mmCIF file of C-alpha atoms and ligand atoms in Angstrom:
data_model
loop_
_atom_site.group_PDB
_atom_site.id
_atom_site.type_symbol
_atom_site.label_atom_id
_atom_site.label_comp_id
_atom_site.label_asym_id
_atom_site.label_seq_id
_atom_site.Cartn_x
_atom_site.Cartn_y
_atom_site.Cartn_z
ATOM 1 C CA MET A 181 219.494 305.971 59.752
ATOM 2 C CA THR A 182 219.096 305.368 63.341
ATOM 3 C CA ASP A 183 216.495 306.849 65.480
ATOM 4 C CA CYS A 184 217.447 310.373 66.605
ATOM 5 C CA VAL A 185 216.189 311.998 69.729
ATOM 6 C CA VAL A 186 216.221 315.779 70.297
ATOM 7 C CA LEU A 187 216.584 316.891 74.134
ATOM 8 C CA LYS A 188 215.477 320.458 75.218
ATOM 9 C CA MET A 189 217.015 321.354 78.665
ATOM 10 C CA GLY A 190 214.886 324.483 79.941
ATOM 11 C CA GLY A 191 216.873 327.226 81.605
ATOM 12 C CA SER A 192 213.800 327.016 84.186
ATOM 13 C CA LEU A 193 215.682 323.892 85.764
ATOM 14 C CA GLU A 194 218.703 325.815 86.709
ATOM 15 C CA GLY A 195 220.660 322.598 86.403
ATOM 16 C CA ALA A 196 218.116 320.657 88.212
ATOM 17 C CA GLY A 197 217.500 317.020 86.552
ATOM 18 C CA LEU A 198 221.234 316.681 85.280
ATOM 19 C CA TYR A 199 221.157 313.014 86.641
ATOM 20 C CA ALA A 200 218.153 312.195 85.091
ATOM 21 C CA LEU A 201 219.194 313.634 81.767
ATOM 22 C CA ALA A 202 222.276 311.841 82.017
ATOM 23 C CA GLY A 203 220.566 308.711 82.597
ATOM 24 C CA GLY A 204 218.184 309.143 80.103
ATOM 25 C CA ILE A 205 220.600 309.899 77.408
ATOM 26 C CA ALA A 206 222.918 306.888 78.434
ATOM 27 C CA ARG A 207 220.007 304.608 78.003
ATOM 28 C CA CYS A 208 219.112 306.056 74.376
ATOM 29 C CA LEU A 209 222.655 305.792 73.542
ATOM 30 C CA TRP A 210 222.831 301.964 74.645
ATOM 31 C CA GLU A 211 219.758 301.390 72.577
ATOM 32 C CA GLY A 212 221.584 302.556 69.521
ATOM 33 C CA ARG A 213 219.653 305.976 69.157
ATOM 34 C CA ARG A 214 221.252 309.193 68.723
ATOM 35 C CA VAL A 215 220.793 312.115 70.996
ATOM 36 C CA VAL A 216 221.194 315.995 70.367
ATOM 37 C CA VAL A 217 220.630 318.412 73.420
ATOM 38 C CA VAL A 218 219.651 322.166 73.072
ATOM 39 C CA HIS A 219 219.634 324.180 76.102
ATOM 40 C CA GLY A 220 218.093 327.520 77.215
ATOM 41 C CA GLY A 221 219.333 329.541 80.157
ATOM 42 C CA GLY A 222 216.568 332.307 80.570
ATOM 43 C CA PRO A 223 216.712 332.835 84.107
ATOM 44 C CA ARG A 224 220.220 332.928 84.248
ATOM 45 C CA ILE A 225 220.504 335.677 81.692
ATOM 46 C CA THR A 226 218.130 337.723 83.454
ATOM 47 C CA ARG A 227 220.369 337.802 86.297
ATOM 48 C CA ALA A 228 223.401 338.668 84.010
ATOM 49 C CA LEU A 229 221.708 341.164 82.461
ATOM 50 C CA LYS A 230 220.786 342.790 85.867
ATOM 51 C CA GLU A 231 224.276 342.755 86.860
ATOM 52 C CA ALA A 232 225.322 344.429 84.240
ATOM 53 C CA GLY A 233 222.400 347.165 84.507
ATOM 54 C CA ILE A 234 220.327 346.065 81.529
ATOM 55 C CA GLU A 235 216.750 345.302 81.317
ATOM 56 C CA LEU A 236 215.167 343.798 78.221
ATOM 57 C CA PRO A 237 211.681 343.294 77.918
ATOM 58 C CA PHE A 238 209.944 339.793 76.651
ATOM 59 C CA VAL A 239 207.302 339.942 73.961
ATOM 60 C CA ASN A 240 205.065 336.609 73.768
ATOM 61 C CA GLY A 241 207.892 334.692 75.667
ATOM 62 C CA GLU A 242 210.914 335.990 73.364
ATOM 63 C CA ARG A 243 213.454 338.308 74.911
ATOM 64 C CA ILE A 244 213.895 341.574 72.989
ATOM 65 C CA THR A 245 217.737 342.014 72.791
ATOM 66 C CA THR A 246 219.802 345.197 72.300
ATOM 67 C CA GLU A 247 223.254 344.758 71.251
ATOM 68 C CA ALA A 248 224.734 345.237 74.781
ATOM 69 C CA GLY A 249 222.471 342.866 75.763
ATOM 70 C CA MET A 250 223.840 340.329 73.335
ATOM 71 C CA ALA A 251 227.309 340.476 74.611
ATOM 72 C CA VAL A 252 225.656 339.372 77.831
ATOM 73 C CA VAL A 253 223.252 336.698 76.278
ATOM 74 C CA GLU A 254 226.308 335.259 74.112
ATOM 75 C CA ARG A 255 228.568 335.053 77.243
ATOM 76 C CA VAL A 256 225.855 333.129 79.402
ATOM 77 C CA LEU A 257 224.618 330.762 76.771
ATOM 78 C CA ALA A 258 227.512 329.873 74.524
ATOM 79 C CA ARG A 259 230.278 329.767 77.203
ATOM 80 C CA GLU A 260 228.868 329.771 80.904
ATOM 81 C CA VAL A 261 225.583 327.403 80.742
ATOM 82 C CA ASN A 262 227.042 325.353 77.318
ATOM 83 C CA GLY A 263 230.468 324.801 79.213
ATOM 84 C CA GLU A 264 228.782 323.710 82.438
ATOM 85 C CA LEU A 265 226.257 321.533 80.632
ATOM 86 C CA VAL A 266 228.826 319.575 78.799
ATOM 87 C CA GLN A 267 231.289 319.427 81.638
ATOM 88 C CA ALA A 268 228.436 318.039 83.980
ATOM 89 C CA LEU A 269 227.642 315.557 81.131
ATOM 90 C CA CYS A 270 230.795 314.181 80.630
ATOM 91 C CA GLY A 271 231.176 313.769 84.339
ATOM 92 C CA GLN A 272 228.323 311.413 84.062
ATOM 93 C CA GLU A 273 230.392 309.372 81.237
ATOM 94 C CA ILE A 274 228.257 310.849 78.431
ATOM 95 C CA PRO A 275 230.518 311.944 75.561
ATOM 96 C CA ALA A 276 229.015 315.414 75.176
ATOM 97 C CA VAL A 277 230.399 318.061 72.933
ATOM 98 C CA GLY A 278 229.536 321.738 73.056
ATOM 99 C CA LEU A 279 228.446 323.766 69.943
ATOM 100 C CA SER A 280 227.234 327.280 69.543
ATOM 101 C CA GLY A 281 224.512 327.592 67.103
ATOM 102 C CA ALA A 282 226.431 330.607 65.858
ATOM 103 C CA ASP A 283 229.198 328.453 64.637
ATOM 104 C CA GLY A 284 227.651 327.641 61.273
ATOM 105 C CA VAL A 285 224.529 325.663 62.777
ATOM 106 C CA ILE A 286 221.717 327.976 63.200
ATOM 107 C CA GLY A 287 221.140 330.905 60.493
ATOM 108 C CA ALA A 288 219.476 333.783 62.060
ATOM 109 C CA ALA A 289 216.278 335.439 60.508
ATOM 110 C CA PRO A 290 216.186 338.799 62.261
ATOM 111 C CA LEU A 291 212.799 340.347 62.835
ATOM 112 C CA PRO A 292 212.116 344.058 62.226
ATOM 113 C CA GLY A 293 212.108 346.110 65.482
ATOM 114 C CA ARG A 294 213.394 343.237 67.588
ATOM 115 C CA GLY A 295 216.982 344.095 67.721
ATOM 116 C CA ARG A 296 219.583 341.393 68.351
ATOM 117 C CA THR A 297 216.534 338.696 68.762
ATOM 118 C CA ALA A 298 215.852 336.469 65.686
ATOM 119 C CA ARG A 299 214.119 333.479 64.701
ATOM 120 C CA VAL A 300 215.401 330.223 63.416
ATOM 121 C CA GLY A 301 216.453 330.532 59.380
ATOM 122 C CA LEU A 302 218.148 327.738 57.856
ATOM 123 C CA VAL A 303 219.569 325.121 59.975
ATOM 124 C CA SER A 304 222.669 323.416 58.906
ATOM 125 C CA THR A 305 223.078 319.871 60.191
ATOM 126 C CA LYS A 306 226.670 319.327 59.212
ATOM 127 C CA ALA A 307 228.662 320.075 62.379
ATOM 128 C CA ILE A 308 225.914 318.152 64.206
ATOM 129 C CA GLU A 309 226.007 315.328 62.183
ATOM 130 C CA ARG A 310 229.673 314.974 62.274
ATOM 131 C CA ALA A 311 229.668 314.907 65.906
ATOM 132 C CA LEU A 312 226.865 312.257 65.909
ATOM 133 C CA ALA A 313 228.937 309.891 63.743
ATOM 134 C CA ALA A 314 231.805 310.102 66.204
ATOM 135 C CA GLY A 315 229.449 308.668 68.517
ATOM 136 C CA MET A 316 229.110 311.942 70.512
ATOM 137 C CA VAL A 317 226.195 313.902 71.887
ATOM 138 C CA PRO A 318 226.094 317.608 70.504
ATOM 139 C CA VAL A 319 225.004 320.077 73.104
ATOM 140 C CA ILE A 320 223.719 323.449 71.272
ATOM 141 C CA ALA A 321 223.499 326.757 72.455
ATOM 142 C CA PRO A 322 220.755 328.783 70.856
ATOM 143 C CA ILE A 323 222.528 331.427 69.005
ATOM 144 C CA GLY A 324 222.017 331.923 65.299
ATOM 145 C CA ARG A 325 224.059 334.373 62.979
ATOM 146 C CA ASP A 326 223.084 336.107 59.767
ATOM 147 C CA GLU A 327 224.681 336.573 56.456
ATOM 148 C CA ALA A 328 226.582 339.261 57.498
ATOM 149 C CA GLY A 329 228.037 337.411 60.386
ATOM 150 C CA LEU A 330 226.163 339.273 63.517
ATOM 151 C CA THR A 331 225.139 337.072 66.020
ATOM 152 C CA TYR A 332 221.634 336.667 67.445
ATOM 153 C CA ASN A 333 219.474 335.653 70.717
ATOM 154 C CA ILE A 334 217.050 332.883 69.851
ATOM 155 C CA ASN A 335 214.503 331.266 72.112
ATOM 156 C CA ALA A 336 216.087 327.930 72.879
ATOM 157 C CA ASP A 337 212.572 326.490 72.359
ATOM 158 C CA LEU A 338 212.382 327.487 69.009
ATOM 159 C CA ALA A 339 215.970 326.397 68.060
ATOM 160 C CA ALA A 340 215.492 323.043 69.520
ATOM 161 C CA GLY A 341 212.112 322.392 67.385
ATOM 162 C CA ALA A 342 213.971 323.637 64.160
ATOM 163 C CA VAL A 343 216.946 321.478 65.127
ATOM 164 C CA ALA A 344 214.869 318.420 65.603
ATOM 165 C CA GLY A 345 213.084 319.110 62.179
ATOM 166 C CA ALA A 346 216.104 319.636 60.213
ATOM 167 C CA LEU A 347 217.690 316.548 61.708
ATOM 168 C CA GLY A 348 214.717 314.422 60.820
ATOM 169 C CA ALA A 349 214.439 313.478 64.730
ATOM 170 C CA SER A 350 211.547 311.033 65.477
ATOM 171 C CA ARG A 351 210.832 312.646 68.695
ATOM 172 C CA VAL A 352 211.517 316.104 70.418
ATOM 173 C CA VAL A 353 211.311 316.247 74.398
ATOM 174 C CA PHE A 354 211.047 319.565 76.321
ATOM 175 C CA LEU A 355 212.404 319.196 79.658
ATOM 176 C CA THR A 356 211.081 322.051 81.830
ATOM 177 C CA ASP A 357 210.042 322.980 85.508
ATOM 178 C CA VAL A 358 206.326 322.283 85.097
ATOM 179 C CA PRO A 359 204.784 318.890 84.728
ATOM 180 C CA GLY A 360 203.559 319.515 81.075
ATOM 181 C CA ILE A 361 201.460 321.948 79.136
ATOM 182 C CA TYR A 362 198.344 323.201 81.302
ATOM 183 C CA GLU A 363 195.381 323.271 79.301
ATOM 184 C CA ASP A 364 194.082 325.468 81.598
ATOM 185 C CA TRP A 365 196.791 327.315 83.526
ATOM 186 C CA GLU A 366 194.792 328.694 86.306
ATOM 187 C CA ALA A 367 193.160 325.347 87.100
ATOM 188 C CA ARG A 368 196.297 323.458 86.448
ATOM 189 C CA VAL A 369 194.389 320.856 84.225
ATOM 190 C CA LEU A 370 197.203 319.234 82.536
ATOM 191 C CA LEU A 371 196.823 318.387 78.746
ATOM 192 C CA LYS A 372 198.057 314.682 78.638
ATOM 193 C CA GLU A 373 197.464 313.561 75.093
ATOM 194 C CA ALA A 374 197.011 316.057 72.088
ATOM 195 C CA SER A 375 197.068 316.140 68.295
ATOM 196 C CA ALA A 376 198.924 319.194 66.749
ATOM 197 C CA SER A 377 195.583 320.711 65.447
ATOM 198 C CA THR A 378 194.157 320.558 69.082
ATOM 199 C CA LEU A 379 197.401 322.437 70.326
ATOM 200 C CA GLU A 380 197.167 324.827 67.505
ATOM 201 C CA GLN A 381 193.587 325.717 68.374
ATOM 202 C CA LEU A 382 194.530 326.320 72.052
ATOM 203 C CA LEU A 383 197.463 328.593 70.897
ATOM 204 C CA ALA A 384 195.180 330.662 68.654
ATOM 205 C CA ASP A 385 192.656 330.826 71.566
ATOM 206 C CA ASN A 386 195.561 332.489 73.730
ATOM 207 C CA ARG A 387 195.506 329.958 76.257
ATOM 208 C CA PHE A 388 199.174 329.911 76.768
ATOM 209 C CA HIS A 389 201.448 332.899 78.396
ATOM 210 C CA GLN A 390 204.824 333.752 78.605
ATOM 211 C CA GLY A 391 207.359 330.904 78.035
ATOM 212 C CA MET A 392 204.986 328.522 77.090
ATOM 213 C CA ILE A 393 204.080 330.241 73.886
ATOM 214 C CA PRO A 394 207.390 329.698 71.899
ATOM 215 C CA LYS A 395 207.311 325.977 73.491
ATOM 216 C CA VAL A 396 203.999 325.346 72.024
ATOM 217 C CA THR A 397 205.018 327.172 68.614
ATOM 218 C CA ALA A 398 208.257 325.080 68.558
ATOM 219 C CA VAL A 399 206.069 321.722 69.263
ATOM 220 C CA LEU A 400 204.061 322.607 66.297
ATOM 221 C CA SER A 401 206.805 323.833 64.005
ATOM 222 C CA ALA A 402 208.631 320.470 64.704
ATOM 223 C CA LEU A 403 205.833 318.000 64.141
ATOM 224 C CA LYS A 404 205.136 319.830 60.788
ATOM 225 C CA ALA A 405 208.597 319.400 59.829
ATOM 226 C CA GLY A 406 208.244 315.624 60.353
ATOM 227 C CA VAL A 407 208.960 315.012 63.733
ATOM 228 C CA SER A 408 206.645 312.272 65.082
ATOM 229 C CA THR A 409 205.758 312.903 68.759
ATOM 230 C CA ALA A 410 206.745 315.885 70.940
ATOM 231 C CA TYR A 411 206.781 315.670 74.825
ATOM 232 C CA VAL A 412 206.793 318.352 77.390
ATOM 233 C CA VAL A 413 208.266 317.062 80.933
ATOM 234 C CA ASN A 414 209.351 318.184 84.273
ATOM 235 C CA GLY A 415 212.838 317.590 83.768
ATOM 236 C CA ALA A 416 213.634 317.047 87.475
ATOM 237 C CA ASP A 417 211.175 314.135 87.196
ATOM 238 C CA ALA A 418 213.473 311.192 86.083
ATOM 239 C CA ALA A 419 210.258 308.835 85.497
ATOM 240 C CA ALA A 420 208.603 311.332 83.586
ATOM 241 C CA LEU A 421 211.588 311.879 81.257
ATOM 242 C CA ALA A 422 211.956 307.946 81.208
ATOM 243 C CA TRP A 423 208.337 307.814 79.703
ATOM 244 C CA ALA A 424 208.888 310.549 77.247
ATOM 245 C CA LEU A 425 212.107 308.522 75.951
ATOM 246 C CA GLN A 426 210.708 305.063 76.063
ATOM 247 C CA PRO A 427 210.906 303.456 72.457
ATOM 248 C CA GLY A 428 207.731 302.649 70.646
ATOM 249 C CA THR A 429 205.495 305.365 71.763
ATOM 250 C CA ALA A 430 206.620 307.499 68.481
ATOM 251 C CA ASP A 431 204.107 305.617 66.514
ATOM 252 C CA GLY A 432 201.281 305.770 69.387
ATOM 253 C CA GLU A 433 201.247 301.942 69.760
ATOM 254 C CA THR A 434 201.838 301.743 73.378
ATOM 255 C CA ASP A 435 200.234 304.149 76.131
ATOM 256 C CA THR A 436 201.983 303.803 79.236
ATOM 257 C CA HIS A 437 200.697 306.361 81.711
ATOM 258 C CA GLU A 438 201.591 303.803 84.475
ATOM 259 C CA ALA A 439 203.778 304.391 87.548
ATOM 260 C CA GLY A 440 204.931 300.575 87.401
ATOM 261 C CA ASN A 441 203.201 299.706 90.789
ATOM 262 C CA GLY A 442 199.748 299.554 89.076
ATOM 263 C CA SER A 443 198.680 303.087 89.933
ATOM 264 C CA VAL A 444 198.077 305.566 87.111
ATOM 265 C CA ARG A 445 199.935 308.870 87.089
ATOM 266 C CA ASP A 446 200.610 311.829 84.740
ATOM 267 C CA PHE A 447 203.968 312.012 83.350
ATOM 268 C CA GLY A 448 203.515 314.784 81.103
ATOM 269 C CA THR A 449 202.069 316.109 77.639
ATOM 270 C CA ARG A 450 202.434 314.314 74.431
ATOM 271 C CA ILE A 451 201.562 315.680 71.263
ATOM 272 C CA ARG A 452 201.313 313.577 68.151
ATOM 273 C CA GLN A 453 201.724 314.812 64.498
ATOM 274 C CA LEU A 454 198.283 312.633 63.821
ATOM 275 C CA GLU A 455 195.233 312.980 65.401
ATOM 276 C CA ALA A 456 195.451 311.418 68.512
ATOM 277 C CA GLY A 457 193.130 308.045 69.085
HETATM 278 N N1 ADP B 62 199.643 326.946 80.087
HETATM 279 C C1 ADP B 62 200.822 326.527 80.335
HETATM 280 N N2 ADP B 62 201.224 325.413 80.977
HETATM 281 C C2 ADP B 62 202.296 325.225 81.538
HETATM 282 N N3 ADP B 62 203.206 326.363 81.782
HETATM 283 C C3 ADP B 62 202.773 327.664 81.408
HETATM 284 C C4 ADP B 62 201.607 327.773 80.782
HETATM 285 N N4 ADP B 62 201.517 329.010 80.620
HETATM 286 C C5 ADP B 62 202.716 329.431 81.086
HETATM 287 N N5 ADP B 62 203.499 328.644 81.482
HETATM 288 C C6 ADP B 62 204.664 328.967 82.018
HETATM 289 O O1 ADP B 62 205.748 328.393 81.236
HETATM 290 C C7 ADP B 62 206.942 328.215 82.048
HETATM 291 C C8 ADP B 62 207.967 327.304 81.194
HETATM 292 O O2 ADP B 62 208.416 328.000 80.270
HETATM 293 P P1 ADP B 62 209.783 328.610 80.433
HETATM 294 O O3 ADP B 62 209.744 329.513 81.729
HETATM 295 O O4 ADP B 62 210.166 329.365 79.094
HETATM 296 O O5 ADP B 62 210.800 327.466 80.798
HETATM 297 P P2 ADP B 62 212.093 326.607 80.320
HETATM 298 O O6 ADP B 62 213.397 327.717 80.671
HETATM 299 O O7 ADP B 62 212.160 325.369 80.800
HETATM 300 O O8 ADP B 62 211.966 326.740 78.643
HETATM 301 C C9 ADP B 62 206.283 327.410 83.323
HETATM 302 O O9 ADP B 62 207.091 327.712 84.535
HETATM 303 C C10 ADP B 62 204.952 328.329 83.498
HETATM 304 O O10 ADP B 62 205.279 329.487 84.298
HETATM 305 C C1 X2W B 63 214.949 335.467 72.280
HETATM 306 C C2 X2W B 63 214.822 334.604 73.419
HETATM 307 O O1 X2W B 63 213.640 334.614 74.163
HETATM 308 N N1 X2W B 63 216.130 334.084 73.987
HETATM 309 C C3 X2W B 63 215.977 333.337 75.140
HETATM 310 C C4 X2W B 63 217.389 332.249 75.033
HETATM 311 C C5 X2W B 63 217.217 331.580 76.398
HETATM 312 C C6 X2W B 63 215.959 330.739 76.327
HETATM 313 O O2 X2W B 63 215.281 330.368 75.594
HETATM 314 O O3 X2W B 63 215.964 329.973 77.693
HETATM 315 P P1 X2W B 63 214.838 328.912 78.162
HETATM 316 O O4 X2W B 63 214.867 328.109 77.511
HETATM 317 O O5 X2W B 63 215.266 329.020 79.799
HETATM 318 O O6 X2W B 63 213.462 329.851 77.996
HETATM 319 C C7 X2W B 63 216.589 334.153 76.238
HETATM 320 O O7 X2W B 63 217.045 335.554 76.024
HETATM 321 O O8 X2W B 63 216.040 334.099 77.578
#
């Protein structure tokens, strides 16, 4: 089976980094790798909810969703953001096809007291595999559906981690609006390399806040499910994305924190399944 890469496009980017994303995907396809995109849309949902006069709280980086709120969430994620991303990628010659997780891809596992917010239950890779087999790049909105047919709001990081695990992807790359995971947020100390166990310890020590909680949780669950390497990089930084996508780093043999001109720069955070060097 050819190599598979899952890219999670953070809503925090608000569409920035689209050219970098298209370039990264084009390169992967040219190298014969399969690519799946999962997108978020948090800030845009917040704006749409405000326009609708709805305010929904976050608990540990996950939005608690009411029934009225869910109609807004689904419209923004499955129609607006998904449609615009697919259109933009197609405009860059990427054969993208949109999927809502609710269309038989993501099973929702509702949590008591969280309304229409759920975690990921079973992931069915059938529709994704069909699109991949046709040479397409599936672009997935993080909506889930339970057995009764109700749709649920699922954090996009958690959806991406679960999709990567279910597909047997070799790596998952989280594109966001910061240069990576800060070990110390106040002092902006970037975590460059980490093992899953180190990251797990930092999470247990409450070192992460807001949106970084589901992101780190998703990294850990993807690695547990067999994904070799996870990256968190600034999606607006084409060089950082190129670093995260370069073949060969998944097995840890090459370490190229190099800018290409001899100087060394930080491209982002890399987390490996196995203990780092
Ligand atoms: N330790 C940390 N390192 C990096 N970012 C952090 C950390 N703790 C909290 N954050 C916040 O997490 C945000 C990224 O998560 P999120 O807002 O969910 O973005 P996205 O839409 O890209 O998933 C950053 O903009 C930052 O404000
Ligand atoms: C349950 C939950 O938190 N759902 C998220 C879904 C979108 C998302 O995760 O977008 P980002 O990737 O931009 O954070 C939300 O309502 O914001």
